[in-house]
Short mmCIF file of C-alpha atoms in Angstrom, two decimals:
data_model
loop_
_atom_site.label_atom_id
_atom_site.label_comp_id
_atom_site.label_asym_id
_atom_site.label_seq_id
_atom_site.Cartn_x
_atom_site.Cartn_y
_atom_site.Cartn_z
CA MET R 1 90.69 -29.63 264.81
CA ASP R 2 87.32 -30.99 263.59
CA LEU R 3 88.55 -34.30 262.96
CA LEU R 4 90.34 -34.29 266.53
CA TYR R 5 86.68 -33.43 267.85
CA ALA R 6 84.69 -35.66 265.60
CA ARG R 7 87.20 -38.52 266.78
CA ALA R 8 86.47 -37.60 270.25
CA GLN R 9 83.00 -37.49 270.39
CA MET R 10 82.80 -40.72 268.78
CA GLY R 11 85.28 -42.12 271.04
CA LEU R 12 83.36 -40.93 274.26
CA SER R 13 80.17 -42.30 272.97
CA LEU R 14 81.45 -45.80 272.42
CA ALA R 15 83.30 -45.76 276.10
CA PHE R 16 80.64 -44.81 277.61
CA HIS R 17 78.13 -46.91 275.46
CA ILE R 18 80.20 -50.17 276.15
CA ILE R 19 79.94 -50.31 279.47
CA PHE R 20 75.71 -50.52 279.29
CA ALA R 21 76.46 -52.75 276.16
CA ALA R 22 78.57 -55.27 278.34
CA ALA R 23 75.84 -55.06 280.92
CA GLY R 24 73.13 -55.69 278.81
CA ILE R 25 74.66 -58.69 277.87
CA ALA R 26 75.87 -60.59 280.81
CA LEU R 27 73.50 -59.52 283.51
CA PRO R 28 70.25 -61.08 281.94
CA LEU R 29 72.60 -64.39 281.87
CA LEU R 30 73.41 -63.51 285.68
CA MET R 31 69.67 -63.12 286.29
CA VAL R 32 68.62 -66.27 284.27
CA LEU R 33 70.95 -68.22 286.55
CA SER R 34 69.67 -66.53 289.49
CA ASP R 35 66.07 -68.11 288.28
CA VAL R 36 67.07 -71.06 288.11
CA LYS R 37 68.80 -71.44 291.24
CA ALA R 38 65.32 -70.44 292.96
CA ARG R 39 63.41 -72.58 291.06
CA ARG R 40 65.84 -75.39 292.03
CA THR R 41 66.00 -74.49 295.76
CA GLY R 42 63.34 -72.79 296.86
CA ASP R 43 65.39 -70.27 298.29
CA ALA R 44 63.84 -66.54 298.47
CA ASP R 45 66.77 -65.15 298.29
CA TYR R 46 67.80 -66.09 294.92
CA VAL R 47 64.12 -64.70 294.14
CA GLN R 48 64.78 -61.78 295.13
CA LEU R 49 67.86 -61.48 293.13
CA SER R 50 66.77 -62.19 290.08
CA LYS R 51 64.54 -59.33 290.79
CA LYS R 52 67.05 -57.14 291.81
CA LEU R 53 68.98 -58.10 288.20
CA ALA R 54 65.98 -57.74 286.33
CA LYS R 55 65.45 -54.02 287.49
CA GLY R 56 69.28 -53.33 287.28
CA THR R 57 68.99 -54.80 283.77
CA ALA R 58 65.96 -52.35 282.79
CA ILE R 59 68.04 -49.41 284.43
CA LEU R 60 71.17 -50.21 281.98
CA PHE R 61 68.89 -51.38 279.23
CA ALA R 62 67.37 -47.84 279.11
CA VAL R 63 70.68 -45.97 278.96
CA GLY R 64 72.34 -48.04 276.57
CA ALA R 65 69.22 -46.82 274.29
CA VAL R 66 69.59 -43.60 274.83
CA SER R 67 73.38 -43.84 274.19
CA GLY R 68 73.01 -46.75 271.35
CA THR R 69 70.62 -44.46 269.53
CA VAL R 70 73.03 -41.49 269.62
CA LEU R 71 75.54 -43.59 268.37
CA SER R 72 73.70 -44.93 265.42
CA PHE R 73 73.27 -40.76 264.43
CA GLU R 74 76.61 -40.22 264.95
CA LEU R 75 77.81 -42.36 262.48
CA GLY R 76 75.88 -40.84 259.93
CA LEU R 77 76.11 -37.18 261.00
CA LEU R 78 80.29 -37.08 261.99
CA TRP R 79 81.13 -39.55 259.06
CA PRO R 80 78.82 -39.28 256.13
CA GLU R 81 81.30 -40.46 253.51
CA PHE R 82 82.01 -43.86 255.50
CA MET R 83 77.96 -44.54 255.54
CA GLY R 84 77.18 -42.65 252.30
CA THR R 85 79.75 -44.91 250.65
CA TYR R 86 80.12 -48.17 252.33
CA GLY R 87 76.60 -48.40 253.70
CA GLU R 88 74.79 -50.75 251.01
CA VAL R 89 78.33 -53.05 252.02
CA ILE R 90 77.52 -53.20 255.79
CA GLY R 91 74.42 -52.72 256.43
CA LEU R 92 72.99 -55.78 256.87
CA PRO R 93 74.45 -56.63 260.31
CA PHE R 94 73.33 -52.94 261.33
CA ALA R 95 69.61 -53.79 260.64
CA LEU R 96 70.00 -57.41 262.26
CA GLU R 97 71.28 -55.71 265.46
CA GLY R 98 68.24 -53.56 265.09
CA THR R 99 66.24 -56.45 265.29
CA ALA R 100 67.84 -58.16 268.25
CA PHE R 101 67.59 -54.91 269.98
CA PHE R 102 63.67 -55.00 269.86
CA THR R 103 63.36 -58.56 270.63
CA GLU R 104 65.36 -58.23 273.74
CA ALA R 105 63.01 -55.06 274.60
CA VAL R 106 60.01 -57.24 274.38
CA PHE R 107 61.09 -59.96 276.36
CA LEU R 108 62.71 -58.10 279.18
CA GLY R 109 58.94 -55.98 279.31
CA ILE R 110 57.33 -59.88 279.84
CA TYR R 111 60.25 -60.52 281.91
CA LEU R 112 59.63 -57.49 284.39
CA TYR R 113 55.88 -57.76 284.44
CA GLY R 114 55.31 -61.35 283.71
CA ARG R 115 56.83 -62.64 287.21
CA GLU R 116 53.47 -64.51 288.82
CA ARG R 117 51.29 -63.51 285.81
CA ILE R 118 52.74 -66.17 282.84
CA PRO R 119 53.43 -69.68 283.64
CA ALA R 120 56.53 -70.11 285.38
CA GLY R 121 58.46 -71.91 282.70
CA LEU R 122 57.27 -69.46 279.82
CA HIS R 123 58.69 -66.20 282.34
CA LEU R 124 62.35 -68.27 282.61
CA PHE R 125 61.82 -68.59 278.64
CA SER R 126 61.80 -64.66 278.19
CA GLY R 127 64.59 -64.31 280.40
CA VAL R 128 66.78 -66.91 278.46
CA MET R 129 65.46 -64.53 275.10
CA VAL R 130 66.71 -61.37 276.83
CA ALA R 131 70.33 -63.08 277.60
CA LEU R 132 70.45 -64.42 273.96
CA SER R 133 69.10 -61.22 272.42
CA GLY R 134 71.66 -59.31 273.92
CA ALA R 135 74.38 -61.70 273.28
CA ALA R 136 73.10 -61.33 269.38
CA SER R 137 73.28 -57.48 269.37
CA ALA R 138 76.72 -57.42 270.57
CA PHE R 139 77.76 -60.35 267.73
CA PHE R 140 76.01 -58.40 264.91
CA VAL R 141 77.65 -54.71 265.94
CA THR R 142 81.22 -56.77 266.43
CA LEU R 143 80.80 -58.15 263.05
CA VAL R 144 80.67 -54.21 261.55
CA ASN R 145 83.89 -53.62 263.83
CA ALA R 146 85.37 -56.75 262.22
CA PHE R 147 84.81 -55.62 258.97
CA MET R 148 86.56 -51.77 259.33
CA ASN R 149 89.47 -54.00 260.71
CA HIS R 150 89.39 -56.58 257.64
CA PRO R 151 86.96 -55.04 254.78
CA ALA R 152 85.42 -58.33 252.65
CA GLY R 153 82.64 -58.41 250.89
CA PHE R 154 83.49 -55.83 247.83
CA THR R 155 85.68 -54.58 245.28
CA PRO R 156 86.93 -51.34 246.14
CA THR R 157 86.79 -48.95 243.07
CA PRO R 158 87.58 -44.79 242.43
CA GLY R 159 83.81 -44.77 241.93
CA GLY R 160 83.07 -46.87 245.42
CA PRO R 161 81.80 -50.41 245.95
CA VAL R 162 81.37 -53.03 243.43
CA ASN R 163 80.78 -56.70 243.33
CA VAL R 164 79.24 -56.22 246.70
CA ASP R 165 78.29 -59.01 249.17
CA PRO R 166 76.51 -58.22 252.05
CA VAL R 167 77.22 -61.68 253.81
CA ALA R 168 80.63 -61.60 252.86
CA ALA R 169 80.66 -58.47 254.31
CA MET R 170 79.33 -59.10 257.54
CA PHE R 171 81.35 -62.43 258.08
CA SER R 172 84.85 -60.98 257.39
CA PRO R 173 88.13 -62.96 257.98
CA GLY R 174 88.85 -63.18 261.52
CA TRP R 175 85.37 -62.33 262.65
CA ALA R 176 85.05 -65.13 265.06
CA TYR R 177 87.87 -64.16 266.91
CA GLN R 178 86.61 -60.97 267.51
CA VAL R 179 83.18 -61.82 268.44
CA LEU R 180 84.16 -64.50 270.80
CA HIS R 181 86.94 -62.00 272.53
CA THR R 182 83.84 -59.19 272.57
CA LEU R 183 81.42 -61.75 274.25
CA LEU R 184 83.68 -62.97 277.07
CA ALA R 185 84.49 -58.86 277.39
CA CYS R 186 81.13 -58.37 278.31
CA TYR R 187 80.49 -61.63 280.53
CA GLN R 188 83.96 -60.76 282.66
CA ALA R 189 83.36 -57.11 282.98
CA SER R 190 79.91 -57.62 284.46
CA ALA R 191 80.59 -60.61 286.52
CA PHE R 192 83.93 -59.01 287.96
CA ALA R 193 81.92 -55.85 288.65
CA MET R 194 79.24 -57.95 290.15
CA ALA R 195 81.34 -59.73 292.33
CA GLY R 196 83.47 -56.62 293.47
CA ILE R 197 79.93 -54.81 294.94
CA HIS R 198 79.05 -58.20 296.57
CA ALA R 199 82.00 -58.59 298.12
CA PHE R 200 82.36 -54.92 299.29
CA VAL R 201 79.03 -55.86 301.05
CA LEU R 202 80.42 -59.48 302.65
CA LEU R 203 83.64 -57.02 304.44
CA ARG R 204 80.94 -54.76 306.16
CA HIS R 205 78.85 -57.38 306.82
CA PRO R 206 80.10 -60.94 306.91
CA GLY R 207 76.85 -62.49 307.75
CA ALA R 208 74.72 -60.64 305.03
CA ALA R 209 73.10 -64.49 303.51
CA PHE R 210 71.87 -62.55 300.41
CA HIS R 211 75.38 -61.28 299.33
CA ARG R 212 76.94 -64.37 299.78
CA LYS R 213 74.39 -66.44 297.24
CA ALA R 214 74.91 -63.37 295.08
CA LEU R 215 78.53 -63.93 295.04
CA SER R 216 78.14 -67.54 294.35
CA VAL R 217 76.27 -66.45 291.19
CA ALA R 218 78.48 -63.96 290.02
CA LEU R 219 81.90 -66.07 290.90
CA PRO R 220 81.27 -68.89 288.06
CA LEU R 221 80.64 -66.65 285.48
CA ALA R 222 83.45 -64.04 286.62
CA CYS R 223 85.93 -67.30 286.99
CA VAL R 224 85.67 -69.08 283.69
CA SER R 225 85.51 -65.89 281.02
CA ALA R 226 88.41 -64.84 283.06
CA LEU R 227 90.08 -68.25 281.86
CA LEU R 228 88.97 -68.48 278.64
CA GLN R 229 89.56 -64.99 277.65
CA PRO R 230 93.27 -65.47 277.55
CA PHE R 231 92.95 -68.07 274.92
CA ALA R 232 90.37 -66.04 272.98
CA GLY R 233 92.68 -63.13 273.02
CA ASP R 234 95.64 -65.43 271.93
CA LEU R 235 93.43 -66.49 268.86
CA GLU R 236 92.96 -63.03 267.48
CA ALA R 237 95.96 -61.71 268.16
CA GLU R 238 97.07 -64.68 266.16
CA HIS R 239 94.76 -63.34 263.17
CA ILE R 240 96.29 -60.21 263.93
CA ALA R 241 99.63 -60.89 263.06
CA HIS R 242 98.76 -62.13 260.01
CA ALA R 243 96.04 -59.84 258.76
CA GLN R 244 97.28 -56.16 260.58
CA PRO R 245 100.94 -56.58 261.33
CA VAL R 246 101.32 -53.00 261.84
CA LYS R 247 98.83 -53.05 264.30
CA LEU R 248 100.81 -55.44 266.22
CA ALA R 249 104.08 -54.17 265.92
CA ALA R 250 102.60 -50.81 267.50
CA ALA R 251 100.90 -53.21 270.26
CA GLU R 252 104.35 -54.33 271.15
CA GLY R 253 106.11 -51.17 270.51
CA LEU R 254 108.52 -53.34 267.89
CA PHE R 255 110.26 -51.12 265.26
CA GLU R 256 112.76 -53.18 263.45
CA THR R 257 111.56 -56.46 261.85
CA GLN R 258 112.91 -59.34 263.72
CA ARG R 259 113.28 -63.24 263.56
CA GLY R 260 112.72 -64.62 266.96
CA ALA R 261 111.44 -61.54 268.45
CA PRO R 262 110.86 -60.89 271.85
CA LEU R 263 107.60 -60.55 274.00
CA SER R 264 107.80 -56.67 275.50
CA VAL R 265 106.36 -56.45 278.67
CA GLY R 266 106.05 -52.25 279.56
CA GLY R 267 108.22 -50.16 278.35
CA LEU R 268 107.65 -46.45 276.65
CA PRO R 269 107.73 -46.90 272.74
CA ASP R 270 109.64 -43.47 271.25
CA VAL R 271 108.50 -43.08 267.34
CA GLU R 272 111.86 -40.38 267.37
CA THR R 273 114.76 -43.04 268.45
CA ARG R 274 112.32 -46.13 267.03
CA THR R 275 113.07 -47.74 270.32
CA THR R 276 111.37 -48.89 273.25
CA PRO R 277 112.79 -48.22 276.16
CA TYR R 278 112.23 -50.01 279.76
CA ALA R 279 110.52 -52.77 278.51
CA LEU R 280 111.62 -56.39 279.68
CA GLU R 281 111.90 -58.62 276.92
CA ILE R 282 111.08 -62.46 276.86
CA PRO R 283 113.40 -63.67 274.05
CA LYS R 284 111.42 -65.39 271.25
CA GLY R 285 108.28 -64.63 272.69
CA LEU R 286 106.26 -62.30 270.13
CA SER R 287 107.29 -64.75 267.53
CA MET R 288 105.86 -67.82 269.30
CA LEU R 289 102.71 -66.56 270.50
CA ALA R 290 102.08 -64.88 266.93
CA PHE R 291 103.17 -67.63 264.81
CA ARG R 292 103.36 -70.58 267.21
CA ASP R 293 107.07 -70.37 265.78
CA PRO R 294 110.14 -69.33 268.28
CA ASP R 295 112.17 -68.24 264.95
CA ALA R 296 109.46 -66.81 262.96
CA GLU R 297 109.85 -63.13 261.27
CA VAL R 298 107.77 -60.60 262.97
CA LYS R 299 107.68 -57.47 260.97
CA GLY R 300 108.39 -54.10 262.71
CA LEU R 301 107.08 -50.40 261.94
CA ASN R 302 109.77 -49.67 259.99
CA ASP R 303 108.60 -51.82 257.52
CA PHE R 304 105.49 -49.70 257.00
CA PRO R 305 105.15 -45.82 255.38
CA ARG R 306 105.28 -43.59 258.46
CA ASP R 307 101.74 -42.21 257.66
CA GLU R 308 100.27 -45.48 258.00
CA TRP R 309 101.41 -45.97 261.72
CA PRO R 310 99.04 -46.16 264.53
CA PRO R 311 99.63 -44.07 267.49
CA VAL R 312 102.15 -46.24 268.79
CA LEU R 313 102.38 -45.28 272.36
CA LYS R 314 98.75 -45.19 272.74
CA VAL R 315 98.59 -48.49 271.33
CA HIS R 316 100.86 -49.98 273.21
CA LEU R 317 100.03 -48.38 276.93
CA ALA R 318 96.52 -49.81 276.49
CA PHE R 319 97.50 -53.12 275.16
CA GLN R 320 99.89 -53.36 278.39
CA VAL R 321 96.90 -52.44 280.35
CA MET R 322 94.45 -55.11 278.93
CA VAL R 323 97.09 -57.45 279.10
CA GLY R 324 98.05 -56.73 282.59
CA THR R 325 94.24 -56.52 284.07
CA GLY R 326 93.58 -59.83 282.31
CA GLY R 327 96.47 -61.81 283.80
CA LEU R 328 95.37 -60.28 287.41
CA MET R 329 91.72 -61.51 286.91
CA ALA R 330 92.95 -64.96 285.57
CA LEU R 331 95.38 -65.41 288.77
CA LEU R 332 92.39 -64.42 291.10
CA SER R 333 90.21 -66.94 289.19
CA VAL R 334 92.49 -69.93 289.78
CA VAL R 335 92.80 -69.01 293.22
CA THR R 336 89.77 -69.04 293.85
CA LEU R 337 88.73 -71.87 291.59
CA PHE R 338 91.16 -73.96 293.79
CA LEU R 339 90.11 -72.81 296.68
CA ARG R 340 86.53 -73.74 295.70
CA TRP R 341 87.59 -77.37 294.92
CA ARG R 342 89.42 -77.97 298.02
CA HIS R 343 86.75 -76.54 300.27
CA LYS R 344 83.78 -77.97 298.48
CA ALA R 345 82.26 -74.16 298.68
CA TRP R 346 83.04 -70.65 297.23
CA PRO R 347 85.87 -68.98 299.43
CA GLU R 348 84.55 -66.22 301.72
CA GLY R 349 87.65 -65.01 303.71
CA ARG R 350 88.83 -61.71 303.89
CA ARG R 351 91.57 -62.11 301.68
CA VAL R 352 90.03 -63.39 298.88
CA LEU R 353 86.73 -60.91 299.34
CA TRP R 354 89.39 -58.19 299.61
CA GLY R 355 91.25 -59.57 296.16
CA TRP R 356 87.83 -59.58 294.26
CA LEU R 357 86.54 -56.22 295.80
CA LEU R 358 90.13 -54.95 294.20
CA CYS R 359 89.52 -56.61 290.82
CA GLY R 360 86.04 -55.90 290.75
CA PRO R 361 86.81 -52.79 288.25
CA LEU R 362 89.53 -54.45 286.32
CA GLY R 363 86.50 -56.25 283.92
CA VAL R 364 85.96 -52.52 282.59
CA VAL R 365 89.35 -51.58 282.63
CA ALA R 366 90.29 -54.28 280.76
CA MET R 367 87.38 -54.16 277.81
CA GLU R 368 87.71 -50.20 277.49
CA ALA R 369 91.21 -50.69 277.01
CA GLY R 370 90.81 -53.61 274.70
CA TRP R 371 88.35 -51.28 272.52
CA LEU R 372 91.19 -49.05 272.37
CA VAL R 373 93.87 -50.97 271.04
CA THR R 374 91.16 -52.23 268.19
CA GLU R 375 90.40 -48.70 267.31
CA TRP R 376 93.60 -46.93 267.78
CA GLY R 377 95.53 -49.68 266.40
CA ARG R 378 93.44 -49.22 262.87
CA GLN R 379 94.02 -45.83 262.62
CA PRO R 380 94.60 -43.68 260.22
CA TRP R 381 91.89 -45.96 258.63
CA ILE R 382 88.31 -46.03 259.02
CA ILE R 383 87.93 -49.06 256.99
CA ARG R 384 91.63 -50.37 256.65
CA GLY R 385 93.91 -49.89 253.80
CA VAL R 386 90.22 -48.80 252.31
CA MET R 387 89.06 -45.54 253.41
CA ARG R 388 91.20 -42.76 255.46
CA THR R 389 89.49 -41.66 258.76
CA ALA R 390 89.82 -38.32 257.60
CA ASP R 391 88.38 -38.52 254.38
CA ALA R 392 85.36 -39.60 256.31
CA VAL R 393 84.64 -37.14 258.65
CA THR R 394 81.62 -34.39 257.85
CA PRO R 395 82.44 -31.16 256.67
CA VAL R 396 80.49 -29.58 258.92
CA ALA R 397 82.54 -27.40 261.32
CA ASN R 398 82.60 -26.34 264.96
CA LEU R 399 82.13 -29.60 266.08
CA GLY R 400 83.22 -28.84 269.47
CA VAL R 401 79.74 -27.75 270.61
CA PRO R 402 78.19 -31.22 270.05
CA PHE R 403 81.21 -32.84 271.40
CA TRP R 404 81.23 -30.89 274.98
CA THR R 405 77.26 -30.93 274.93
CA PHE R 406 77.32 -34.69 274.76
CA THR R 407 80.10 -34.76 277.34
CA LEU R 408 77.79 -33.35 279.98
CA VAL R 409 75.00 -35.29 278.60
CA TYR R 410 77.03 -38.34 279.23
CA LEU R 411 78.24 -37.24 282.81
CA PHE R 412 74.50 -36.50 283.73
CA LEU R 413 73.32 -39.81 282.63
CA GLY R 414 76.29 -41.44 284.29
CA ALA R 415 75.64 -39.85 287.51
CA MET R 416 72.07 -40.85 287.65
CA VAL R 417 72.66 -44.86 286.62
CA VAL R 418 75.29 -44.75 289.56
CA PHE R 419 72.40 -43.23 292.06
CA LEU R 420 69.80 -45.62 290.81
CA LEU R 421 72.36 -48.86 291.10
CA VAL R 422 73.40 -47.73 294.67
CA ARG R 423 69.78 -47.55 295.61
CA GLN R 424 69.21 -51.37 294.39
CA VAL R 425 72.46 -52.23 296.34
CA SER R 426 71.57 -50.47 299.34
CA GLY R 427 68.18 -52.22 299.43
CA THR R 428 69.54 -55.52 300.20
CA LEU R 429 71.87 -54.32 303.18
CA PRO R 430 71.32 -56.10 306.87
CA GLY R 431 69.05 -53.40 308.49
CA ARG R 432 67.58 -52.74 305.29
CA ALA R 433 66.89 -55.98 303.75
CA PRO R 434 63.32 -57.67 303.33
CA PRO R 435 62.46 -60.17 306.18
CA SER R 436 63.45 -63.64 304.03
CA GLU R 437 67.21 -62.23 304.28
CA VAL R 438 67.02 -60.41 307.73
CA ALA R 439 65.93 -63.77 309.14
CA HIS R 440 68.48 -65.76 307.52
CA VAL R 441 71.14 -63.15 309.30
CA HIS R 442 70.07 -62.52 312.48
#
């Protein structure tokens, strides 16, 4: 039970933190893009948008700092064997992530309080550094996860790791695919959420000029990231097929090794009967996607020891959610870009706005589902093939107490963030907007 509580607490903390981490990566970029548009056009609405995004970044950065600090303590307290044994192997990216975090904090302070106090070029530069530092933080943290999925840079022995090479461990095989997939997910989730919010306002107030311009800033990043993401995911899936075949088999609900393996859409894997009923199968699709060969052999779960299977149903459903939501967002992006090309302007029709409103949360859903595929798919290992999760957990008992305590804390923080962000958006509604926007609307 304590192992379950430890995993649940870590999972809850990460699921909560990843939302704010993603926003801390993407909002600064959107903030800088708004600033560039403001300098190029002289439009006061873009200035206001960059200020709103800066305040939103500060709010989310603060909450992300709190939840990230909790995570750093949880790594040591809940998983002492992992950090105590392999800290010297994978400690470098943790240290570099801390440096990136503090760099982001410094430049965010300059950007927030330096407007009209420092030269315009230096102010814009500070915003760019916030965006780069946020991306660097995600880069280094993702390297740790890549190591846990495909360990490298040491020789395992019963007494611990030897021949340690921290740089080789930091850049373990497949790191580039996972980093690209993660960064695009962060930009996609944040840009879709921002587009959904402003689409909602425009459906209620079609003449809100500020929100039309805000949508024009969010849509390019949303569309580009949504269309690049399937290619990044395909590259990572190809790596997983070679390096973690059991994870691929679980994600697809594939039990029997097959040549020309089909791609399963939907279905509910049953580990007792070792079948996946209700699945729509695309002939030879999995072999083609995983190995670029329609007749390639794909290993099924039956080729691996039963105690090394991940939770098959959970991994499969999370994978289906990730792919399904990603496909919907890519489709909406194609339609939006086509209308943009055809009409030489970002579309503002009600049908398109409804599409963005409904798809606004899907970026976060896809990101969380993708993270679950990564983490559940690695089980029962905390370091794949080297250390089992059960062997890394703390021997301290009664872990239910901190789990429920932190659950309440996260619920409180989440409610406060929603309240503060709603206030930021509501301040731009017609009737509450600054004079520049009211003039445009009326």
